[in-house]
Amino acid sequence: MTDRDVMQYDVVIVGAGPAGLACAIRLRQRNADLSVCVLEKASEVGQHSLSGAVIEPGPLEALLPDWLDNPPEICVPAGRDRFEFLTAKRSIRMPTPPQMHNNGNYVISLGGLCRRLAERAEALEVDVFAGFAADDALFDDDGKVIGVRTGDMGIERDGSPGPNYAAGVDIHARHTILAEGCRGSISKRLIAHYGLDQDRSPQTYGIGFKELWQLPEGRAEAGLIKHTIGWPLPRDVYGGSFLYHLDQDRVYVGFVCGLDYPDPLFSPFEAFQQYKHHPSVHALLEGGEIISAGTRALIEGGLQSLPRLEMPGAMLIGDAAGTLNVPKIKGVHMAIRCGSDAADFIADNDTSAGFDAYFRANAGGRELRKVRNIRPGFKAGLWAGLANAALETVAFGKTPWTLDNHADWSSLDKLDERDDNGPEKVARDLPPRDRLASVYHAAIHHEENQPVHLKVRDTSICATRCAVEYDNPCTRFCPAGVYEMVDDGEGGKRLQINAANCLHCKVCDIKDPYEIIDWVTPEGGSGPNYQNL
Ligand code: SF4
Protein backbone atom coordinates (compact mmCIF):
# COMPACT_ATOMS: atom_id res chain seq x y z
CA MET A 1 0.00 0.00 0.00
CA THR A 2 1.42 3.39 -1.04
CA ASP A 3 2.03 5.93 1.70
CA ARG A 4 0.30 9.18 0.74
CA ASP A 5 0.17 12.63 2.25
CA VAL A 6 -3.31 13.80 3.16
CA MET A 7 -4.35 17.45 3.00
CA GLN A 8 -7.58 18.73 4.50
CA TYR A 9 -9.73 21.57 3.13
CA ASP A 10 -13.32 22.67 3.48
CA VAL A 11 -13.69 22.76 -0.30
CA VAL A 12 -11.56 21.19 -3.04
CA ILE A 13 -12.25 22.38 -6.59
CA VAL A 14 -11.06 20.33 -9.56
CA GLY A 15 -10.22 22.59 -12.49
CA ALA A 16 -9.00 26.19 -12.70
CA GLY A 17 -11.34 27.24 -15.48
CA PRO A 18 -13.89 30.07 -15.15
CA ALA A 19 -16.38 27.95 -13.18
CA GLY A 20 -13.88 26.61 -10.66
CA LEU A 21 -12.11 29.91 -10.07
CA ALA A 22 -15.37 31.86 -9.82
CA CYS A 23 -16.53 29.35 -7.22
CA ALA A 24 -13.28 29.70 -5.25
CA ILE A 25 -13.39 33.52 -5.31
CA ARG A 26 -17.04 33.67 -4.31
CA LEU A 27 -16.55 31.19 -1.48
CA ARG A 28 -13.82 33.31 0.06
CA GLN A 29 -15.78 36.52 -0.52
CA ARG A 30 -18.74 35.01 1.31
CA ASN A 31 -16.86 33.27 4.12
CA ALA A 32 -13.18 33.99 4.79
CA ASP A 33 -13.07 31.11 7.29
CA LEU A 34 -13.49 28.48 4.58
CA SER A 35 -10.29 26.81 3.41
CA VAL A 36 -10.39 26.34 -0.36
CA CYS A 37 -7.99 24.79 -2.87
CA VAL A 38 -8.13 24.51 -6.66
CA LEU A 39 -6.34 21.76 -8.61
CA GLU A 40 -5.30 22.41 -12.21
CA LYS A 41 -3.77 19.75 -14.49
CA ALA A 42 -1.94 22.28 -16.69
CA SER A 43 1.48 23.36 -15.47
CA GLU A 44 0.19 26.95 -15.37
CA VAL A 45 -3.37 28.25 -15.10
CA GLY A 46 -4.78 29.09 -18.54
CA GLN A 47 -2.56 26.79 -20.59
CA HIS A 48 -5.39 24.30 -21.22
CA SER A 49 -8.10 26.96 -21.51
CA LEU A 50 -9.63 27.63 -24.90
CA SER A 51 -12.89 29.26 -25.82
CA GLY A 52 -14.20 31.56 -28.63
CA ALA A 53 -14.55 33.78 -26.62
CA VAL A 54 -17.01 36.62 -26.71
CA ILE A 55 -18.20 36.96 -23.14
CA GLU A 56 -21.25 38.54 -21.62
CA PRO A 57 -19.66 40.42 -18.72
CA GLY A 58 -22.68 40.41 -16.33
CA PRO A 59 -21.77 37.46 -14.07
CA LEU A 60 -18.08 38.47 -14.08
CA GLU A 61 -19.00 42.03 -13.08
CA ALA A 62 -21.21 40.67 -10.30
CA LEU A 63 -18.27 38.61 -9.01
CA LEU A 64 -15.50 41.18 -9.54
CA PRO A 65 -16.93 44.66 -10.27
CA ASP A 66 -13.42 46.01 -10.98
CA TRP A 67 -12.32 43.24 -13.40
CA LEU A 68 -11.70 45.75 -16.20
CA ASP A 69 -9.07 47.58 -14.10
CA ASN A 70 -6.70 44.70 -14.88
CA PRO A 71 -8.20 42.92 -17.91
CA PRO A 72 -6.93 39.72 -19.57
CA GLU A 73 -4.05 40.19 -22.07
CA ILE A 74 -6.60 40.07 -24.89
CA CYS A 75 -9.76 42.01 -24.11
CA VAL A 76 -11.44 43.93 -26.95
CA PRO A 77 -14.93 45.53 -26.73
CA ALA A 78 -17.33 43.93 -29.20
CA GLY A 79 -17.99 46.00 -32.31
CA ARG A 80 -20.34 45.22 -35.18
CA ASP A 81 -21.89 41.78 -35.69
CA ARG A 82 -22.15 40.02 -39.05
CA PHE A 83 -23.87 36.73 -39.79
CA GLU A 84 -23.37 35.10 -43.19
CA PHE A 85 -24.35 32.01 -45.14
CA LEU A 86 -21.46 30.64 -47.20
CA THR A 87 -21.59 28.85 -50.51
CA ALA A 88 -18.32 27.59 -52.01
CA LYS A 89 -17.68 30.96 -53.69
CA ARG A 90 -20.02 33.51 -52.10
CA SER A 91 -20.94 34.88 -48.69
CA ILE A 92 -24.55 35.97 -48.29
CA ARG A 93 -25.38 38.35 -45.48
CA MET A 94 -28.24 37.24 -43.21
CA PRO A 95 -29.98 38.88 -40.25
CA THR A 96 -28.00 38.25 -37.06
CA PRO A 97 -30.04 36.02 -34.73
CA PRO A 98 -31.03 37.93 -31.56
CA GLN A 99 -28.99 35.57 -29.36
CA MET A 100 -25.86 36.50 -31.30
CA HIS A 101 -26.00 40.27 -30.82
CA ASN A 102 -22.87 41.25 -28.91
CA ASN A 103 -23.32 44.90 -28.02
CA GLY A 104 -21.71 45.40 -24.57
CA ASN A 105 -19.73 42.15 -24.72
CA TYR A 106 -15.95 41.60 -24.90
CA VAL A 107 -13.69 39.39 -27.00
CA ILE A 108 -11.21 37.85 -24.58
CA SER A 109 -8.70 35.05 -24.35
CA LEU A 110 -10.05 32.52 -21.88
CA GLY A 111 -6.51 31.58 -20.83
CA GLY A 112 -5.85 35.24 -20.00
CA LEU A 113 -9.10 35.55 -18.05
CA CYS A 114 -8.31 32.41 -16.05
CA ARG A 115 -4.88 33.77 -15.15
CA ARG A 116 -6.52 36.97 -13.84
CA LEU A 117 -9.12 34.97 -11.90
CA ALA A 118 -6.39 32.77 -10.38
CA GLU A 119 -4.52 35.91 -9.23
CA ARG A 120 -7.69 37.19 -7.58
CA ALA A 121 -8.34 33.81 -5.96
CA GLU A 122 -4.80 33.67 -4.58
CA ALA A 123 -5.16 37.21 -3.25
CA LEU A 124 -8.13 35.85 -1.27
CA GLU A 125 -5.85 33.06 0.08
CA VAL A 126 -7.21 30.27 -2.09
CA ASP A 127 -4.50 27.63 -2.69
CA VAL A 128 -4.22 27.20 -6.47
CA PHE A 129 -2.12 24.12 -7.30
CA ALA A 130 -1.19 24.09 -11.00
CA GLY A 131 0.46 20.98 -12.44
CA PHE A 132 -1.60 18.65 -10.26
CA ALA A 133 -4.07 16.46 -12.11
CA ALA A 134 -6.90 15.08 -10.00
CA ASP A 135 -6.93 11.41 -10.90
CA ASP A 136 -9.95 10.01 -9.10
CA ALA A 137 -12.55 10.64 -6.43
CA LEU A 138 -12.22 9.35 -2.88
CA PHE A 139 -15.19 7.84 -1.00
CA ASP A 140 -15.99 7.09 2.63
CA ASP A 141 -17.53 3.82 3.79
CA ASP A 142 -21.02 5.16 3.12
CA GLY A 143 -20.20 5.90 -0.53
CA LYS A 144 -19.98 9.66 -0.07
CA VAL A 145 -17.32 11.63 -1.99
CA ILE A 146 -14.73 12.91 0.50
CA GLY A 147 -12.22 14.46 -1.89
CA VAL A 148 -9.86 13.53 -4.70
CA ARG A 149 -6.49 11.87 -5.21
CA THR A 150 -3.94 13.58 -7.44
CA GLY A 151 -2.11 11.45 -9.98
CA ASP A 152 1.23 9.82 -9.18
CA MET A 153 4.22 11.43 -10.89
CA GLY A 154 7.16 9.60 -12.44
CA ILE A 155 5.36 6.37 -13.42
CA GLU A 156 7.10 4.50 -16.24
CA ARG A 157 5.29 3.36 -19.37
CA ASP A 158 4.90 -0.18 -17.95
CA GLY A 159 3.21 1.18 -14.82
CA SER A 160 6.19 0.75 -12.49
CA PRO A 161 7.55 3.63 -10.38
CA GLY A 162 10.49 5.35 -12.12
CA PRO A 163 13.47 7.15 -10.53
CA ASN A 164 11.44 10.39 -10.17
CA TYR A 165 8.40 8.70 -8.67
CA ALA A 166 6.28 10.75 -6.27
CA ALA A 167 2.99 9.39 -4.94
CA GLY A 168 -0.12 11.51 -5.49
CA VAL A 169 -1.71 13.31 -2.57
CA ASP A 170 -5.14 12.68 -1.07
CA ILE A 171 -7.10 15.88 -0.63
CA HIS A 172 -9.99 15.51 1.76
CA ALA A 173 -12.77 18.07 1.83
CA ARG A 174 -16.32 18.52 3.07
CA HIS A 175 -17.29 19.62 -0.45
CA THR A 176 -15.73 18.42 -3.71
CA ILE A 177 -16.55 20.65 -6.67
CA LEU A 178 -15.99 19.19 -10.13
CA ALA A 179 -15.15 21.99 -12.56
CA GLU A 180 -13.06 19.87 -14.91
CA GLY A 181 -14.60 21.27 -18.10
CA CYS A 182 -16.24 19.38 -20.91
CA ARG A 183 -16.25 15.56 -20.49
CA GLY A 184 -14.12 15.65 -17.35
CA SER A 185 -12.82 12.19 -16.52
CA ILE A 186 -13.80 12.16 -12.84
CA SER A 187 -17.14 13.80 -13.66
CA LYS A 188 -17.83 11.10 -16.26
CA ARG A 189 -17.14 8.34 -13.73
CA LEU A 190 -19.26 9.96 -11.00
CA ILE A 191 -22.18 10.68 -13.35
CA ALA A 192 -22.23 6.96 -14.17
CA HIS A 193 -21.57 5.85 -10.57
CA TYR A 194 -24.45 7.85 -9.09
CA GLY A 195 -26.73 7.61 -12.16
CA LEU A 196 -26.87 11.41 -12.36
CA ASP A 197 -28.01 11.27 -15.99
CA GLN A 198 -30.85 8.85 -15.42
CA ASP A 199 -34.09 10.04 -17.04
CA ARG A 200 -32.14 12.73 -18.94
CA SER A 201 -31.67 13.04 -22.65
CA PRO A 202 -28.23 11.75 -23.75
CA GLN A 203 -25.49 14.38 -23.67
CA THR A 204 -24.32 15.73 -27.02
CA TYR A 205 -21.11 17.56 -27.93
CA GLY A 206 -19.29 19.52 -30.59
CA ILE A 207 -15.64 19.91 -31.56
CA GLY A 208 -14.24 23.44 -31.68
CA PHE A 209 -11.03 24.58 -33.38
CA LYS A 210 -9.40 27.90 -32.74
CA GLU A 211 -6.34 29.69 -34.11
CA LEU A 212 -4.87 33.05 -33.15
CA TRP A 213 -3.45 34.78 -36.26
CA GLN A 214 -1.16 37.75 -36.67
CA LEU A 215 -2.24 39.52 -39.87
CA PRO A 216 -0.40 42.01 -42.09
CA GLU A 217 -0.76 45.58 -40.86
CA GLY A 218 -4.11 47.32 -41.35
CA ARG A 219 -6.16 44.23 -42.10
CA ALA A 220 -8.14 43.66 -38.89
CA GLU A 221 -11.10 45.75 -37.70
CA ALA A 222 -10.87 45.52 -33.90
CA GLY A 223 -14.17 44.33 -32.43
CA LEU A 224 -15.73 42.95 -35.64
CA ILE A 225 -17.54 39.69 -34.85
CA LYS A 226 -18.43 37.48 -37.76
CA HIS A 227 -20.20 34.11 -37.74
CA THR A 228 -20.99 31.91 -40.72
CA ILE A 229 -23.05 28.82 -41.44
CA GLY A 230 -23.11 26.71 -44.61
CA TRP A 231 -20.07 25.77 -46.70
CA PRO A 232 -18.01 23.64 -46.27
CA LEU A 233 -20.27 21.68 -43.94
CA PRO A 234 -22.68 19.16 -45.44
CA ARG A 235 -26.33 19.87 -44.61
CA ASP A 236 -26.40 17.04 -42.05
CA VAL A 237 -23.57 18.53 -39.95
CA TYR A 238 -24.41 21.21 -37.38
CA GLY A 239 -21.85 23.96 -37.03
CA GLY A 240 -20.22 27.05 -38.42
CA SER A 241 -17.33 29.43 -38.08
CA PHE A 242 -16.30 32.49 -36.09
CA LEU A 243 -13.90 35.30 -36.87
CA TYR A 244 -13.24 37.68 -33.99
CA HIS A 245 -11.10 40.67 -34.92
CA LEU A 246 -8.72 41.83 -32.17
CA ASP A 247 -6.39 44.79 -31.71
CA GLN A 248 -2.82 44.86 -33.13
CA ASP A 249 -4.00 43.19 -36.38
CA ARG A 250 -4.70 39.89 -34.68
CA VAL A 251 -7.74 37.73 -35.28
CA TYR A 252 -9.26 34.63 -33.72
CA VAL A 253 -10.36 32.14 -36.39
CA GLY A 254 -12.53 29.27 -35.25
CA PHE A 255 -14.79 26.50 -36.41
CA VAL A 256 -17.29 24.26 -34.61
CA CYS A 257 -18.91 20.99 -35.78
CA GLY A 258 -21.56 19.02 -33.90
CA LEU A 259 -20.22 15.59 -33.00
CA ASP A 260 -23.54 14.04 -34.01
CA TYR A 261 -22.37 14.08 -37.65
CA PRO A 262 -23.29 10.86 -39.48
CA ASP A 263 -20.58 10.42 -42.13
CA PRO A 264 -17.73 8.21 -40.82
CA LEU A 265 -15.41 9.66 -43.49
CA PHE A 266 -16.01 13.26 -42.36
CA SER A 267 -12.94 15.02 -40.92
CA PRO A 268 -13.71 18.04 -38.69
CA PHE A 269 -10.08 19.22 -38.96
CA GLU A 270 -10.22 19.20 -42.74
CA ALA A 271 -13.57 21.04 -42.72
CA PHE A 272 -11.96 23.82 -40.65
CA GLN A 273 -9.02 24.09 -43.04
CA GLN A 274 -11.39 24.15 -46.02
CA TYR A 275 -13.36 26.98 -44.43
CA LYS A 276 -10.18 29.08 -44.18
CA HIS A 277 -9.88 28.79 -47.97
CA HIS A 278 -13.25 30.37 -48.68
CA PRO A 279 -12.45 33.44 -50.84
CA SER A 280 -13.67 35.85 -48.12
CA VAL A 281 -11.53 34.24 -45.39
CA HIS A 282 -8.47 33.42 -47.49
CA ALA A 283 -8.15 37.09 -48.48
CA LEU A 284 -8.07 38.03 -44.77
CA LEU A 285 -5.54 35.40 -43.67
CA GLU A 286 -3.17 35.34 -46.64
CA GLY A 287 0.28 36.56 -45.61
CA GLY A 288 -0.51 36.16 -41.90
CA GLU A 289 0.87 33.60 -39.46
CA ILE A 290 -0.54 31.40 -36.73
CA ILE A 291 0.55 32.33 -33.21
CA SER A 292 -1.31 29.61 -31.33
CA ALA A 293 -3.84 26.88 -32.15
CA GLY A 294 -5.92 24.39 -30.24
CA THR A 295 -9.01 22.23 -30.09
CA ARG A 296 -11.55 21.30 -27.48
CA ALA A 297 -14.92 19.63 -27.15
CA LEU A 298 -18.04 21.69 -26.42
CA ILE A 299 -20.90 20.36 -24.33
CA GLU A 300 -24.09 21.12 -26.26
CA GLY A 301 -26.93 19.06 -24.76
CA GLY A 302 -28.42 21.94 -22.78
CA LEU A 303 -31.10 21.68 -20.11
CA GLN A 304 -32.57 18.32 -21.17
CA SER A 305 -29.12 16.67 -20.94
CA LEU A 306 -27.97 18.43 -17.78
CA PRO A 307 -27.25 15.70 -15.22
CA ARG A 308 -28.28 16.08 -11.60
CA LEU A 309 -25.70 18.57 -10.36
CA GLU A 310 -25.19 17.03 -6.95
CA MET A 311 -24.24 13.75 -5.35
CA PRO A 312 -23.27 12.90 -1.77
CA GLY A 313 -20.33 15.17 -0.94
CA ALA A 314 -19.82 16.65 -4.42
CA MET A 315 -21.25 18.96 -7.09
CA LEU A 316 -20.81 19.46 -10.83
CA ILE A 317 -20.42 22.99 -12.20
CA GLY A 318 -19.81 24.74 -15.53
CA ASP A 319 -18.92 22.68 -18.59
CA ALA A 320 -18.37 19.60 -16.44
CA ALA A 321 -22.14 19.75 -15.94
CA GLY A 322 -23.16 21.20 -19.31
CA THR A 323 -24.17 24.83 -18.80
CA LEU A 324 -23.10 26.14 -22.24
CA ASN A 325 -25.69 28.31 -23.99
CA VAL A 326 -25.38 26.87 -27.52
CA PRO A 327 -27.46 29.40 -29.52
CA LYS A 328 -25.39 32.22 -28.03
CA ILE A 329 -22.20 30.14 -28.49
CA LYS A 330 -21.27 31.30 -25.03
CA GLY A 331 -20.25 29.31 -21.99
CA VAL A 332 -17.98 31.58 -19.97
CA HIS A 333 -20.71 33.73 -18.37
CA MET A 334 -22.72 30.58 -17.62
CA ALA A 335 -19.71 28.85 -16.05
CA ILE A 336 -18.96 31.88 -13.85
CA ARG A 337 -22.61 32.11 -12.86
CA CYS A 338 -22.82 28.39 -12.05
CA GLY A 339 -19.57 28.51 -10.03
CA SER A 340 -20.84 31.55 -8.10
CA ASP A 341 -24.16 29.79 -7.47
CA ALA A 342 -22.35 26.73 -6.06
CA ALA A 343 -20.37 28.98 -3.73
CA ASP A 344 -23.52 30.79 -2.54
CA PHE A 345 -25.23 27.45 -2.01
CA ILE A 346 -22.37 26.25 0.20
CA ALA A 347 -21.95 29.58 2.02
CA ASP A 348 -25.68 29.80 2.76
CA ASN A 349 -25.63 26.20 4.00
CA ASP A 350 -28.90 25.90 2.11
CA THR A 351 -30.55 22.61 3.06
CA SER A 352 -34.08 23.33 1.81
CA ALA A 353 -33.40 21.78 -1.59
CA GLY A 354 -30.30 20.49 -3.34
CA PHE A 355 -27.89 22.43 -5.54
CA ASP A 356 -29.54 21.00 -8.65
CA ALA A 357 -32.85 22.66 -7.80
CA TYR A 358 -31.01 25.81 -6.70
CA PHE A 359 -29.21 26.22 -10.05
CA ARG A 360 -32.27 25.42 -12.16
CA ALA A 361 -34.39 28.01 -10.32
CA ASN A 362 -31.76 30.72 -10.75
CA ALA A 363 -30.77 32.82 -13.77
CA GLY A 364 -28.56 30.10 -15.32
CA GLY A 365 -31.28 27.47 -15.26
CA ARG A 366 -33.84 29.92 -16.68
CA GLU A 367 -31.45 30.91 -19.49
CA LEU A 368 -30.94 27.25 -20.46
CA ARG A 369 -34.70 26.58 -20.35
CA LYS A 370 -35.39 29.36 -22.85
CA VAL A 371 -33.06 27.92 -25.52
CA ARG A 372 -33.43 24.19 -24.82
CA ASN A 373 -35.03 23.28 -28.15
CA ILE A 374 -32.78 25.22 -30.52
CA ARG A 375 -29.75 22.89 -30.81
CA PRO A 376 -31.75 19.62 -31.10
CA GLY A 377 -33.88 21.26 -33.83
CA PHE A 378 -30.84 21.13 -36.14
CA LYS A 379 -30.97 17.33 -36.12
CA ALA A 380 -33.53 17.79 -38.93
CA GLY A 381 -30.99 19.70 -41.06
CA LEU A 382 -29.83 23.31 -41.43
CA TRP A 383 -32.98 24.99 -42.80
CA ALA A 384 -35.40 23.09 -40.55
CA GLY A 385 -33.12 23.95 -37.63
CA LEU A 386 -33.10 27.65 -38.50
CA ALA A 387 -36.90 27.68 -38.83
CA ASN A 388 -37.26 25.95 -35.46
CA ALA A 389 -34.76 28.39 -33.90
CA ALA A 390 -36.83 31.34 -35.16
CA LEU A 391 -40.01 29.82 -33.68
CA GLU A 392 -38.35 29.12 -30.33
CA THR A 393 -36.93 32.64 -30.23
CA VAL A 394 -40.24 34.44 -30.85
CA ALA A 395 -41.91 32.11 -28.31
CA PHE A 396 -39.17 32.89 -25.72
CA GLY A 397 -38.72 29.13 -25.30
CA LYS A 398 -42.28 28.74 -24.01
CA THR A 399 -43.23 26.10 -26.59
CA PRO A 400 -44.90 23.24 -24.69
CA TRP A 401 -42.41 20.56 -25.79
CA THR A 402 -38.82 19.63 -25.15
CA LEU A 403 -36.84 18.02 -27.95
CA ASP A 404 -34.50 15.10 -27.20
CA ASN A 405 -30.78 14.73 -27.94
CA HIS A 406 -29.03 11.58 -29.16
CA ALA A 407 -25.65 10.21 -28.11
CA ASP A 408 -22.90 11.20 -30.54
CA TRP A 409 -21.22 7.78 -30.49
CA SER A 410 -24.41 6.28 -31.93
CA SER A 411 -24.84 8.77 -34.78
CA LEU A 412 -22.35 7.41 -37.33
CA ASP A 413 -23.76 5.64 -40.37
CA LYS A 414 -21.97 2.49 -41.44
CA LEU A 415 -20.00 2.79 -44.69
CA ASP A 416 -22.43 0.58 -46.61
CA GLU A 417 -25.32 2.83 -45.52
CA ARG A 418 -23.90 5.84 -47.39
CA ASP A 419 -23.60 6.47 -51.09
CA ASP A 420 -22.07 9.99 -51.13
CA ASN A 421 -18.40 10.90 -51.32
CA GLY A 422 -18.67 14.04 -49.21
CA PRO A 423 -18.23 17.62 -50.46
CA GLU A 424 -15.64 18.48 -53.09
CA LYS A 425 -12.44 19.87 -51.55
CA VAL A 426 -10.56 23.01 -52.56
CA ALA A 427 -6.75 23.11 -52.75
CA ARG A 428 -5.14 24.46 -49.55
CA ASP A 429 -2.14 26.76 -49.24
CA LEU A 430 -2.66 28.34 -45.80
CA PRO A 431 -1.02 26.88 -42.70
CA PRO A 432 -1.12 24.45 -41.05
CA ARG A 433 -0.17 21.88 -43.67
CA ASP A 434 -1.65 18.99 -41.67
CA ARG A 435 -2.62 17.93 -38.17
CA LEU A 436 0.94 17.46 -36.98
CA ALA A 437 1.82 20.98 -38.09
CA SER A 438 -1.25 22.22 -36.19
CA VAL A 439 -0.16 20.38 -33.05
CA TYR A 440 3.11 22.32 -33.22
CA HIS A 441 1.13 25.54 -32.58
CA ALA A 442 -0.37 24.00 -29.44
CA ALA A 443 3.13 23.69 -27.89
CA ILE A 444 2.32 20.29 -26.42
CA HIS A 445 4.46 18.64 -23.80
CA HIS A 446 3.97 15.09 -22.51
CA GLU A 447 6.63 13.05 -20.75
CA GLU A 448 7.19 10.41 -23.46
CA ASN A 449 7.78 7.56 -21.04
CA GLN A 450 4.55 7.87 -19.04
CA PRO A 451 1.73 5.32 -19.44
CA VAL A 452 -0.57 5.91 -22.42
CA HIS A 453 -3.51 7.95 -21.10
CA LEU A 454 -5.88 6.88 -23.89
CA LYS A 455 -7.28 3.55 -22.79
CA VAL A 456 -8.73 1.50 -25.64
CA ARG A 457 -10.46 -1.41 -24.00
CA ASP A 458 -10.44 -3.78 -26.99
CA THR A 459 -7.98 -2.98 -29.79
CA SER A 460 -8.92 -6.14 -31.71
CA ILE A 461 -12.07 -4.30 -32.88
CA CYS A 462 -9.95 -1.67 -34.65
CA ALA A 463 -8.54 -3.86 -37.42
CA THR A 464 -11.67 -5.99 -37.78
CA ARG A 465 -15.18 -4.61 -37.17
CA CYS A 466 -14.29 -0.93 -37.08
CA ALA A 467 -12.18 -1.07 -40.26
CA VAL A 468 -15.05 -2.72 -42.15
CA GLU A 469 -17.96 -0.81 -40.65
CA TYR A 470 -16.51 2.71 -40.34
CA ASP A 471 -12.98 2.73 -41.83
CA ASN A 472 -11.53 3.70 -38.42
CA PRO A 473 -13.10 7.14 -37.88
CA CYS A 474 -10.72 7.85 -34.96
CA THR A 475 -8.03 8.46 -37.59
CA ARG A 476 -10.17 11.41 -38.80
CA PHE A 477 -12.06 12.80 -35.79
CA CYS A 478 -8.94 13.16 -33.64
CA PRO A 479 -7.61 16.67 -34.40
CA ALA A 480 -4.04 15.70 -33.52
CA GLY A 481 -3.55 12.49 -35.50
CA VAL A 482 -3.10 10.53 -32.28
CA TYR A 483 -4.76 7.40 -33.71
CA GLU A 484 -3.14 5.67 -36.69
CA MET A 485 -3.71 2.30 -38.28
CA VAL A 486 -0.25 0.93 -39.14
CA ASP A 487 1.10 -2.33 -40.57
CA ASP A 488 1.30 -5.00 -37.90
CA GLY A 489 4.21 -6.74 -39.64
CA GLU A 490 2.06 -9.78 -40.40
CA GLY A 491 0.16 -8.43 -43.37
CA GLY A 492 -2.57 -6.81 -41.30
CA LYS A 493 -3.13 -3.54 -39.43
CA ARG A 494 -2.95 -2.53 -35.80
CA LEU A 495 -3.86 0.60 -33.88
CA GLN A 496 -0.97 2.89 -32.94
CA ILE A 497 -1.66 5.59 -30.34
CA ASN A 498 0.64 8.64 -30.48
CA ALA A 499 -0.41 9.79 -27.02
CA ALA A 500 2.27 12.49 -26.76
CA ASN A 501 0.35 14.56 -29.36
CA CYS A 502 -2.91 14.57 -27.40
CA LEU A 503 -4.61 17.98 -27.09
CA HIS A 504 -6.87 16.79 -24.24
CA CYS A 505 -9.96 17.60 -26.32
CA LYS A 506 -11.77 14.33 -25.28
CA VAL A 507 -13.39 13.93 -28.71
CA CYS A 508 -12.26 10.28 -28.95
CA ASP A 509 -13.90 9.54 -25.59
CA ILE A 510 -17.15 10.96 -27.02
CA LYS A 511 -17.30 9.94 -30.68
CA ASP A 512 -15.81 6.43 -30.79
CA PRO A 513 -18.76 4.33 -32.12
CA TYR A 514 -18.04 1.34 -29.86
CA GLU A 515 -17.61 3.42 -26.67
CA ILE A 516 -14.32 1.69 -25.87
CA ILE A 517 -12.01 4.70 -25.52
CA ASP A 518 -11.46 6.23 -22.10
CA TRP A 519 -9.46 9.43 -21.81
CA VAL A 520 -7.80 9.54 -18.38
CA THR A 521 -5.59 12.26 -16.95
CA PRO A 522 -1.93 11.99 -17.90
CA GLU A 523 0.77 13.13 -15.50
CA GLY A 524 0.09 16.59 -14.07
CA GLY A 525 1.66 19.40 -16.10
CA SER A 526 1.30 17.48 -19.39
CA GLY A 527 -0.62 18.63 -22.42
CA PRO A 528 -0.95 21.72 -24.56
CA ASN A 529 0.41 25.12 -23.70
CA TYR A 530 -2.09 27.44 -25.35
CA GLN A 531 -1.00 31.04 -25.74
CA ASN A 532 -3.99 33.32 -25.28
CA LEU A 533 -6.72 31.07 -26.68
FE1 SF4 B 1 -8.54 14.68 -28.57
FE2 SF4 B 1 -8.57 12.04 -28.07
FE3 SF4 B 1 -7.12 13.03 -30.08
FE4 SF4 B 1 -6.38 13.49 -27.54
S1 SF4 B 1 -6.47 11.51 -28.57
S2 SF4 B 1 -6.42 14.99 -29.21
S3 SF4 B 1 -8.37 13.67 -26.55
S4 SF4 B 1 -9.35 13.06 -29.91
PDB file of C-alpha atoms and ligand atoms in Angstrom, residues 454 478-480 482-483 502-508 519, ligand 1:
ATOM      1  CA  LEU A 454      -5.884   6.876 -23.888  1.00  0.00           C
ATOM      2  CA  CYS A 478      -8.942  13.164 -33.638  1.00  0.00           C
ATOM      3  CA  PRO A 479      -7.611  16.668 -34.397  1.00  0.00           C
ATOM      4  CA  ALA A 480      -4.042  15.699 -33.524  1.00  0.00           C
ATOM      5  CA  VAL A 482      -3.099  10.526 -32.278  1.00  0.00           C
ATOM      6  CA  TYR A 483      -4.758   7.399 -33.710  1.00  0.00           C
ATOM      7  CA  CYS A 502      -2.909  14.574 -27.403  1.00  0.00           C
ATOM      8  CA  LEU A 503      -4.607  17.976 -27.087  1.00  0.00           C
ATOM      9  CA  HIS A 504      -6.872  16.793 -24.235  1.00  0.00           C
ATOM     10  CA  CYS A 505      -9.961  17.602 -26.315  1.00  0.00           C
ATOM     11  CA  LYS A 506     -11.766  14.332 -25.280  1.00  0.00           C
ATOM     12  CA  VAL A 507     -13.385  13.930 -28.709  1.00  0.00           C
ATOM     13  CA  CYS A 508     -12.258  10.280 -28.951  1.00  0.00           C
ATOM     14  CA  TRP A 519      -9.458   9.431 -21.811  1.00  0.00           C
TER      15      TRP A 519
HETATM   16 FE1  SF4 B   1      -8.541  14.678 -28.572  1.00  0.00          FE
HETATM   17 FE2  SF4 B   1      -8.574  12.042 -28.070  1.00  0.00          FE
HETATM   18 FE3  SF4 B   1      -7.117  13.025 -30.083  1.00  0.00          FE
HETATM   19 FE4  SF4 B   1      -6.377  13.492 -27.536  1.00  0.00          FE
HETATM   20  S1  SF4 B   1      -6.465  11.512 -28.573  1.00  0.00           S
HETATM   21  S2  SF4 B   1      -6.421  14.986 -29.211  1.00  0.00           S
HETATM   22  S3  SF4 B   1      -8.371  13.673 -26.548  1.00  0.00           S
HETATM   23  S4  SF4 B   1      -9.355  13.060 -29.907  1.00  0.00           S
END
